[in-house]
Amino acid sequence: MRDQHLDTLLEIKELHTYFYTYEGVVKAVNSVSYLLYRGEITGLVGESGSGKSVTAQSILQLVKAPGKIVDGEVWLDGQDLMSCSHAEMQAVRGRKISMIFQEPRAALNPLFTVGDQIGRVVQLREGCSRSDARKHAIEMMRAVEIADPQRRANAYPHELSGGMCQRVMVAMALSANPLLLIADEPTTGLDVTVQAQVLDLIRTRVKSAGSACLFITHDLGVVAELCERVIVMYAGRVVEQGPVAEIFQNPRHPYTQGLIASTLRVDIDKPISTIPGTVPDALRLPTGCKFHPRCPYAEEPCQYEEPEMLEAGHGHTARCHIVSGRIEREMQEEAWALQAPRVE
Ligand SMILES: Nc1ncnc2c1ncn2[C@@H]1O[C@H](COP(=O)(O)OP(=O)(O)OP(=O)(O)O)[C@@H](O)[C@H]1O
Ligand SMILES: [Mg+2]
């Protein structure tokens, strides 16, 4: 059940994005559906290779060959993005959706100074003069904690460190004042203090503009701090989603439980546990529930039957046979501590 008072900005329905490689078809995003709401930050989490970035690229239609969006719908503010022309999509990317890419250096244009690149975004939005755009660019560079922004505005991306390029990307994305901000690991590689300031800036901008933000991260601590909702992906599927408070208190999918147990140290005396096993090979996914080979609760139905996404609480859904009642077992956090190998 969805909260009625919330205002949907983006709706993804049954999205399928596949990569047609020589070894076979990689189903990077497999029937993913979710909603993003105005004024809210939604965390997208999952281990490496779970399909987080490809989901974001699919929203923007930036999936490169051999990848292809094979099915699904993406609606932004009532606009059907899947039926947009190339030119319409360019306009959406410039004005309605901004993205902070996971690899900022690759996403910046090496031929223009960073001041010019941020300024161009402002000019596109405001139609202002070049000198006003430059002033705004310098203000934004200061806001993302770039020291001496007057001088650094004249630098080319290759003259800046990776962390600095990341902050330039954040400045560019926020300058566009988008309806939707997609931030793909926007603070990885930044010092903790700068990270906190950048997160604060993203939060303030999203809230004051009433936009929506999809925040992709490995860091559940950041999700707990920043996000209202969280979507958990595993092997190209959404396995659980819902309000952050609800999911942290009552995670229903064993994978989410494992992620939480491996991130948050509830009791200082207890070591942090890890999820046993590794992410499956995308070309050789297991049958049934994709998580079953690593799941401490797996039983027979999990091996041959893929669970549906089912209601697990208010605005909370999970894809697990435990939720459907196929497996009747009380899930205890303790089980993870007993079964999972420990990090010394
Ligand atoms: N160009 C490509 N060719 C083939 N497979 C690809 C390509 N790009 C992505 N994939 C596959 O798609 C799947 C999802 O990748 P994606 O980049 O979305 O993962 P992610 O969740 O963002 O991981 P990370 O946390 O490491 O950024 C992976 O199995 C990956 O190998
Ligand atoms: Mg990624």
CSV table of C-alpha atoms in Angstrom, one decimal, residues 16-326:
chain,number,residue,atom,x,y,z
A,16,HIS,CA,14.1,-4.9,-18.1
A,17,THR,CA,17.6,-3.9,-19.3
A,18,TYR,CA,19.8,-6.6,-20.8
A,19,PHE,CA,23.4,-6.8,-22.1
A,20,TYR,CA,23.9,-9.0,-25.1
A,21,THR,CA,27.5,-10.2,-24.5
A,22,TYR,CA,29.4,-12.9,-26.4
A,23,GLU,CA,29.1,-15.1,-23.3
A,24,GLY,CA,25.3,-14.7,-23.1
A,25,VAL,CA,22.6,-12.3,-22.0
A,26,VAL,CA,23.2,-10.4,-18.8
A,27,LYS,CA,19.8,-9.5,-17.3
A,28,ALA,CA,21.3,-6.5,-15.4
A,29,VAL,CA,17.8,-5.1,-14.6
A,30,ASN,CA,15.1,-7.6,-14.5
A,31,SER,CA,11.5,-6.5,-14.0
A,32,VAL,CA,12.3,-3.5,-11.7
A,33,SER,CA,9.4,-1.4,-10.5
A,34,TYR,CA,9.4,1.5,-8.1
A,35,LEU,CA,8.1,5.0,-7.4
A,36,LEU,CA,10.0,8.2,-6.4
A,37,TYR,CA,8.2,10.9,-4.6
A,38,ARG,CA,8.6,14.7,-4.6
A,39,GLY,CA,10.6,16.1,-1.7
A,40,GLU,CA,12.0,12.7,-0.8
A,41,ILE,CA,15.4,11.1,-1.0
A,42,THR,CA,15.2,7.4,-1.8
A,43,GLY,CA,18.3,5.2,-1.2
A,44,LEU,CA,19.1,2.5,-3.8
A,45,VAL,CA,21.4,-0.1,-2.2
A,46,GLY,CA,22.8,-3.5,-3.1
A,47,GLU,CA,26.2,-5.2,-3.6
A,48,SER,CA,28.4,-4.5,-6.6
A,49,GLY,CA,26.8,-5.7,-9.8
A,50,SER,CA,23.2,-5.7,-8.5
A,51,GLY,CA,22.1,-3.3,-11.2
A,52,LYS,CA,21.9,0.0,-9.4
A,53,SER,CA,23.8,2.0,-12.0
A,54,VAL,CA,22.2,0.3,-15.0
A,55,THR,CA,18.8,1.2,-13.5
A,56,ALA,CA,19.8,4.9,-13.3
A,57,GLN,CA,21.2,4.8,-16.9
A,58,SER,CA,18.0,3.2,-18.1
A,59,ILE,CA,15.9,6.1,-16.6
A,60,LEU,CA,18.1,8.5,-18.6
A,61,GLN,CA,18.2,6.2,-21.6
A,62,LEU,CA,22.0,6.2,-21.5
A,63,VAL,CA,22.5,2.5,-21.7
A,64,LYS,CA,25.3,1.8,-24.1
A,65,ALA,CA,25.7,-1.2,-26.5
A,66,PRO,CA,25.7,-4.1,-26.0
A,67,GLY,CA,23.0,-3.0,-23.4
A,68,LYS,CA,19.4,-2.5,-24.4
A,69,ILE,CA,16.2,-1.6,-22.6
A,70,VAL,CA,14.1,-4.4,-23.7
A,71,ASP,CA,10.8,-3.7,-21.8
A,72,GLY,CA,9.2,-1.5,-19.3
A,73,GLU,CA,7.9,2.0,-18.7
A,74,VAL,CA,9.4,5.1,-17.1
A,75,TRP,CA,7.1,8.0,-16.4
A,76,LEU,CA,8.5,11.4,-15.1
A,77,ASP,CA,6.0,13.9,-14.0
A,78,GLY,CA,3.4,12.5,-16.4
A,79,GLN,CA,5.8,12.2,-19.3
A,80,ASP,CA,6.4,8.8,-20.9
A,81,LEU,CA,10.2,8.8,-21.2
A,82,MET,CA,10.3,5.6,-23.2
A,83,SER,CA,8.4,7.2,-26.1
A,84,CYS,CA,10.5,10.4,-26.1
A,85,SER,CA,12.6,11.2,-29.2
A,86,HIS,CA,16.3,11.7,-29.0
A,87,ALA,CA,15.9,15.5,-28.8
A,88,GLU,CA,13.1,15.3,-26.2
A,89,MET,CA,15.3,13.1,-24.1
A,90,GLN,CA,18.2,15.6,-24.4
A,91,ALA,CA,15.9,18.2,-23.0
A,92,VAL,CA,14.8,15.9,-20.2
A,93,ARG,CA,18.5,15.2,-19.3
A,94,GLY,CA,19.4,18.9,-19.4
A,95,ARG,CA,16.4,20.4,-17.5
A,96,LYS,CA,14.4,17.8,-15.6
A,97,ILE,CA,16.9,15.1,-14.5
A,98,SER,CA,20.4,15.6,-13.4
A,99,MET,CA,22.8,12.8,-12.7
A,100,ILE,CA,26.0,12.7,-10.6
A,101,PHE,CA,27.9,9.8,-12.2
A,102,GLN,CA,29.8,7.2,-10.4
A,103,GLU,CA,32.9,8.0,-12.4
A,104,PRO,CA,32.9,11.8,-12.4
A,105,ARG,CA,36.2,12.3,-14.3
A,106,ALA,CA,34.8,10.2,-17.2
A,107,ALA,CA,31.5,12.2,-17.2
A,108,LEU,CA,33.1,15.7,-17.3
A,109,ASN,CA,34.1,17.1,-20.7
A,110,PRO,CA,38.0,17.2,-20.9
A,111,LEU,CA,37.9,20.1,-23.4
A,112,PHE,CA,36.2,22.7,-21.1
A,113,THR,CA,37.2,24.3,-17.8
A,114,VAL,CA,35.1,23.1,-14.9
A,115,GLY,CA,33.8,26.7,-14.3
A,116,ASP,CA,32.6,26.8,-17.9
A,117,GLN,CA,30.9,23.4,-17.6
A,118,ILE,CA,29.0,24.4,-14.4
A,119,GLY,CA,28.2,27.8,-15.9
A,120,ARG,CA,26.7,26.2,-19.1
A,121,VAL,CA,24.2,24.3,-16.9
A,122,VAL,CA,23.2,27.6,-15.3
A,123,GLN,CA,22.9,29.4,-18.6
A,124,LEU,CA,20.7,26.6,-20.0
A,125,ARG,CA,18.4,26.9,-16.9
A,126,GLU,CA,18.3,30.6,-16.5
A,127,GLY,CA,19.2,32.0,-19.9
A,128,CYS,CA,21.5,34.4,-18.1
A,129,SER,CA,24.7,36.1,-19.3
A,130,ARG,CA,28.0,34.2,-19.3
A,131,SER,CA,29.4,36.4,-16.5
A,132,ASP,CA,26.4,35.8,-14.3
A,133,ALA,CA,26.6,32.1,-15.0
A,134,ARG,CA,30.3,32.2,-14.0
A,135,LYS,CA,29.4,33.9,-10.7
A,136,HIS,CA,26.9,31.2,-10.0
A,137,ALA,CA,29.4,28.5,-10.9
A,138,ILE,CA,31.9,29.9,-8.4
A,139,GLU,CA,29.2,30.1,-5.7
A,140,MET,CA,28.3,26.5,-6.3
A,141,MET,CA,32.0,25.5,-6.2
A,142,ARG,CA,32.3,27.2,-2.8
A,143,ALA,CA,29.1,25.4,-1.6
A,144,VAL,CA,30.6,22.0,-2.4
A,145,GLU,CA,33.7,23.0,-0.4
A,146,ILE,CA,36.1,23.6,-3.3
A,147,ALA,CA,38.8,25.9,-1.9
A,148,ASP,CA,39.8,28.9,-4.0
A,149,PRO,CA,37.0,28.5,-6.4
A,150,GLN,CA,37.9,31.6,-8.5
A,151,ARG,CA,41.2,29.9,-9.5
A,152,ARG,CA,39.8,26.3,-9.7
A,153,ALA,CA,37.0,27.4,-12.0
A,154,ASN,CA,39.7,27.9,-14.7
A,155,ALA,CA,41.0,24.3,-14.3
A,156,TYR,CA,40.4,21.5,-16.7
A,157,PRO,CA,39.1,18.2,-15.3
A,158,HIS,CA,42.5,16.4,-15.7
A,159,GLU,CA,44.1,19.1,-13.5
A,160,LEU,CA,41.8,18.2,-10.5
A,161,SER,CA,41.9,15.2,-8.2
A,162,GLY,CA,39.2,12.6,-8.4
A,163,GLY,CA,37.5,13.9,-5.2
A,164,MET,CA,37.5,17.5,-6.6
A,165,CYS,CA,36.0,16.2,-9.9
A,166,GLN,CA,33.3,14.5,-7.8
A,167,ARG,CA,32.5,17.8,-6.1
A,168,VAL,CA,32.4,19.6,-9.5
A,169,MET,CA,29.8,17.0,-10.7
A,170,VAL,CA,27.7,17.6,-7.6
A,171,ALA,CA,27.9,21.4,-8.3
A,172,MET,CA,26.8,20.8,-11.9
A,173,ALA,CA,24.0,18.5,-11.0
A,174,LEU,CA,22.6,20.8,-8.3
A,175,SER,CA,23.0,23.9,-10.6
A,176,ALA,CA,20.5,22.5,-13.0
A,177,ASN,CA,17.8,22.6,-10.2
A,178,PRO,CA,16.3,19.4,-11.5
A,179,LEU,CA,13.0,17.7,-10.8
A,180,LEU,CA,14.9,14.5,-10.2
A,181,LEU,CA,18.5,14.2,-9.0
A,182,ILE,CA,20.1,10.8,-9.5
A,183,ALA,CA,23.3,10.6,-7.4
A,184,ASP,CA,25.4,7.5,-8.1
A,185,GLU,CA,27.8,7.0,-5.2
A,186,PRO,CA,28.3,10.8,-5.0
A,187,THR,CA,30.5,10.9,-2.0
A,188,THR,CA,32.7,7.9,-2.4
A,189,GLY,CA,36.3,9.0,-2.1
A,190,LEU,CA,35.5,12.2,-0.3
A,191,ASP,CA,36.9,12.9,3.2
A,192,VAL,CA,34.3,12.3,5.9
A,193,THR,CA,33.9,16.0,6.7
A,194,VAL,CA,33.4,17.0,3.0
A,195,GLN,CA,31.1,14.0,2.6
A,196,ALA,CA,28.9,15.3,5.4
A,197,GLN,CA,28.8,18.8,3.9
A,198,VAL,CA,28.0,17.5,0.4
A,199,LEU,CA,25.2,15.3,1.8
A,200,ASP,CA,23.8,18.3,3.7
A,201,LEU,CA,23.8,20.4,0.5
A,202,ILE,CA,22.0,17.6,-1.5
A,203,ARG,CA,19.4,17.3,1.3
A,204,THR,CA,18.8,21.0,1.5
A,205,ARG,CA,18.5,21.5,-2.2
A,206,VAL,CA,16.2,18.5,-2.7
A,207,LYS,CA,13.9,19.6,0.2
A,208,SER,CA,13.8,23.3,-0.7
A,209,ALA,CA,13.1,22.6,-4.4
A,210,GLY,CA,10.6,19.8,-3.7
A,211,SER,CA,12.5,17.6,-6.1
A,212,ALA,CA,13.1,13.9,-5.8
A,213,CYS,CA,16.4,12.2,-5.4
A,214,LEU,CA,17.5,8.7,-6.1
A,215,PHE,CA,20.6,8.2,-4.0
A,216,ILE,CA,22.7,5.1,-5.0
A,217,THR,CA,25.2,4.0,-2.3
A,218,HIS,CA,26.8,1.0,-0.6
A,219,ASP,CA,26.7,2.8,2.6
A,220,LEU,CA,23.6,2.0,4.7
A,221,GLY,CA,24.8,4.4,7.4
A,222,VAL,CA,24.3,7.2,4.8
A,223,VAL,CA,20.9,5.8,3.9
A,224,ALA,CA,19.8,5.8,7.6
A,225,GLU,CA,20.9,9.4,7.9
A,226,LEU,CA,19.8,10.9,4.6
A,227,CYS,CA,16.9,8.9,3.0
A,228,GLU,CA,13.2,8.6,3.7
A,229,ARG,CA,12.9,5.4,1.7
A,230,VAL,CA,15.1,2.6,0.6
A,231,ILE,CA,15.1,0.1,-2.3
A,232,VAL,CA,17.3,-3.0,-2.0
A,233,MET,CA,18.5,-4.6,-5.2
A,234,TYR,CA,20.0,-8.1,-5.6
A,235,ALA,CA,21.0,-9.7,-8.9
A,236,GLY,CA,19.0,-7.2,-11.1
A,237,ARG,CA,15.8,-7.4,-9.0
A,238,VAL,CA,14.3,-5.3,-6.3
A,239,VAL,CA,14.1,-7.6,-3.3
A,240,GLU,CA,12.8,-5.2,-0.7
A,241,GLN,CA,11.6,-1.6,-0.5
A,242,GLY,CA,9.9,0.7,1.9
A,243,PRO,CA,10.3,3.5,4.5
A,244,VAL,CA,13.8,3.6,6.0
A,245,ALA,CA,12.7,3.5,9.6
A,246,GLU,CA,10.5,0.4,8.9
A,247,ILE,CA,13.2,-1.4,6.9
A,248,PHE,CA,15.9,-0.8,9.5
A,249,GLN,CA,13.6,-1.9,12.3
A,250,ASN,CA,11.9,-4.8,10.5
A,251,PRO,CA,13.9,-6.0,7.5
A,252,ARG,CA,12.0,-8.9,6.0
A,253,HIS,CA,14.3,-10.1,3.3
A,254,PRO,CA,17.3,-12.1,4.6
A,255,TYR,CA,19.6,-10.2,2.2
A,256,THR,CA,18.5,-6.9,3.7
A,257,GLN,CA,19.0,-8.3,7.2
A,258,GLY,CA,22.5,-9.4,6.1
A,259,LEU,CA,23.3,-5.9,4.7
A,260,ILE,CA,22.1,-4.2,7.9
A,261,ALA,CA,24.0,-6.7,10.1
A,262,SER,CA,27.2,-6.2,8.1
A,263,THR,CA,27.0,-2.4,8.2
A,264,LEU,CA,25.6,-1.3,11.5
A,265,ARG,CA,27.3,-2.2,14.8
A,266,VAL,CA,24.3,-2.4,17.1
A,267,ASP,CA,26.3,-3.7,20.0
A,268,ILE,CA,29.9,-2.5,20.4
A,269,ASP,CA,31.0,-5.8,21.9
A,270,LYS,CA,29.7,-7.8,18.9
A,271,PRO,CA,31.8,-8.1,15.8
A,272,ILE,CA,30.2,-7.0,12.5
A,273,SER,CA,29.1,-10.0,10.5
A,274,THR,CA,29.3,-10.4,6.7
A,275,ILE,CA,26.9,-12.1,4.2
A,276,PRO,CA,28.3,-15.5,3.4
A,277,GLY,CA,29.2,-16.3,-0.2
A,278,THR,CA,29.4,-14.0,-3.1
A,279,VAL,CA,27.1,-12.3,-5.6
A,280,PRO,CA,26.2,-14.8,-8.3
A,281,ASP,CA,27.6,-14.7,-11.8
A,282,ALA,CA,25.2,-12.6,-13.8
A,283,LEU,CA,25.3,-15.2,-16.6
A,284,ARG,CA,24.6,-18.1,-14.4
A,285,LEU,CA,22.0,-17.0,-11.9
A,286,PRO,CA,20.6,-19.7,-9.7
A,287,THR,CA,17.0,-20.9,-10.2
A,288,GLY,CA,14.2,-19.8,-7.8
A,289,CYS,CA,15.1,-17.1,-5.4
A,290,LYS,CA,18.4,-15.6,-6.6
A,291,PHE,CA,19.6,-15.2,-3.0
A,292,HIS,CA,18.8,-18.8,-1.9
A,293,PRO,CA,22.4,-20.2,-2.1
A,294,ARG,CA,23.5,-17.6,0.5
A,295,CYS,CA,20.4,-17.5,2.6
A,296,PRO,CA,20.4,-19.0,6.1
A,297,TYR,CA,16.7,-19.7,5.9
A,298,ALA,CA,16.5,-21.2,2.4
A,299,GLU,CA,14.1,-24.2,2.1
A,300,GLU,CA,12.8,-26.2,-0.8
A,301,PRO,CA,10.5,-23.7,-2.5
A,302,CYS,CA,13.3,-21.1,-2.6
A,303,GLN,CA,15.4,-23.4,-4.9
A,304,TYR,CA,12.8,-23.7,-7.7
A,305,GLU,CA,10.3,-20.9,-7.3
A,306,GLU,CA,11.1,-17.2,-7.6
A,307,PRO,CA,9.1,-15.3,-4.9
A,308,GLU,CA,6.7,-12.5,-5.9
A,309,MET,CA,7.1,-9.0,-4.4
A,310,LEU,CA,4.6,-9.0,-1.5
A,311,GLU,CA,3.2,-6.6,1.1
A,312,ALA,CA,5.3,-6.8,4.2
A,313,GLY,CA,4.1,-3.7,6.1
A,314,HIS,CA,2.8,-0.2,5.5
A,315,GLY,CA,4.4,0.9,2.2
A,316,HIS,CA,6.8,-2.0,2.6
A,317,THR,CA,7.2,-4.9,0.2
A,318,ALA,CA,9.7,-7.8,0.0
A,319,ARG,CA,10.4,-10.6,-2.4
A,320,CYS,CA,10.8,-13.6,-0.1
A,321,HIS,CA,8.9,-16.9,0.6
A,322,ILE,CA,9.0,-16.0,4.3
A,323,VAL,CA,6.7,-13.0,3.6
A,324,SER,CA,4.3,-15.2,1.5
A,325,GLY,CA,4.2,-17.7,4.3
A,326,ARG,CA,5.7,-20.5,2.1
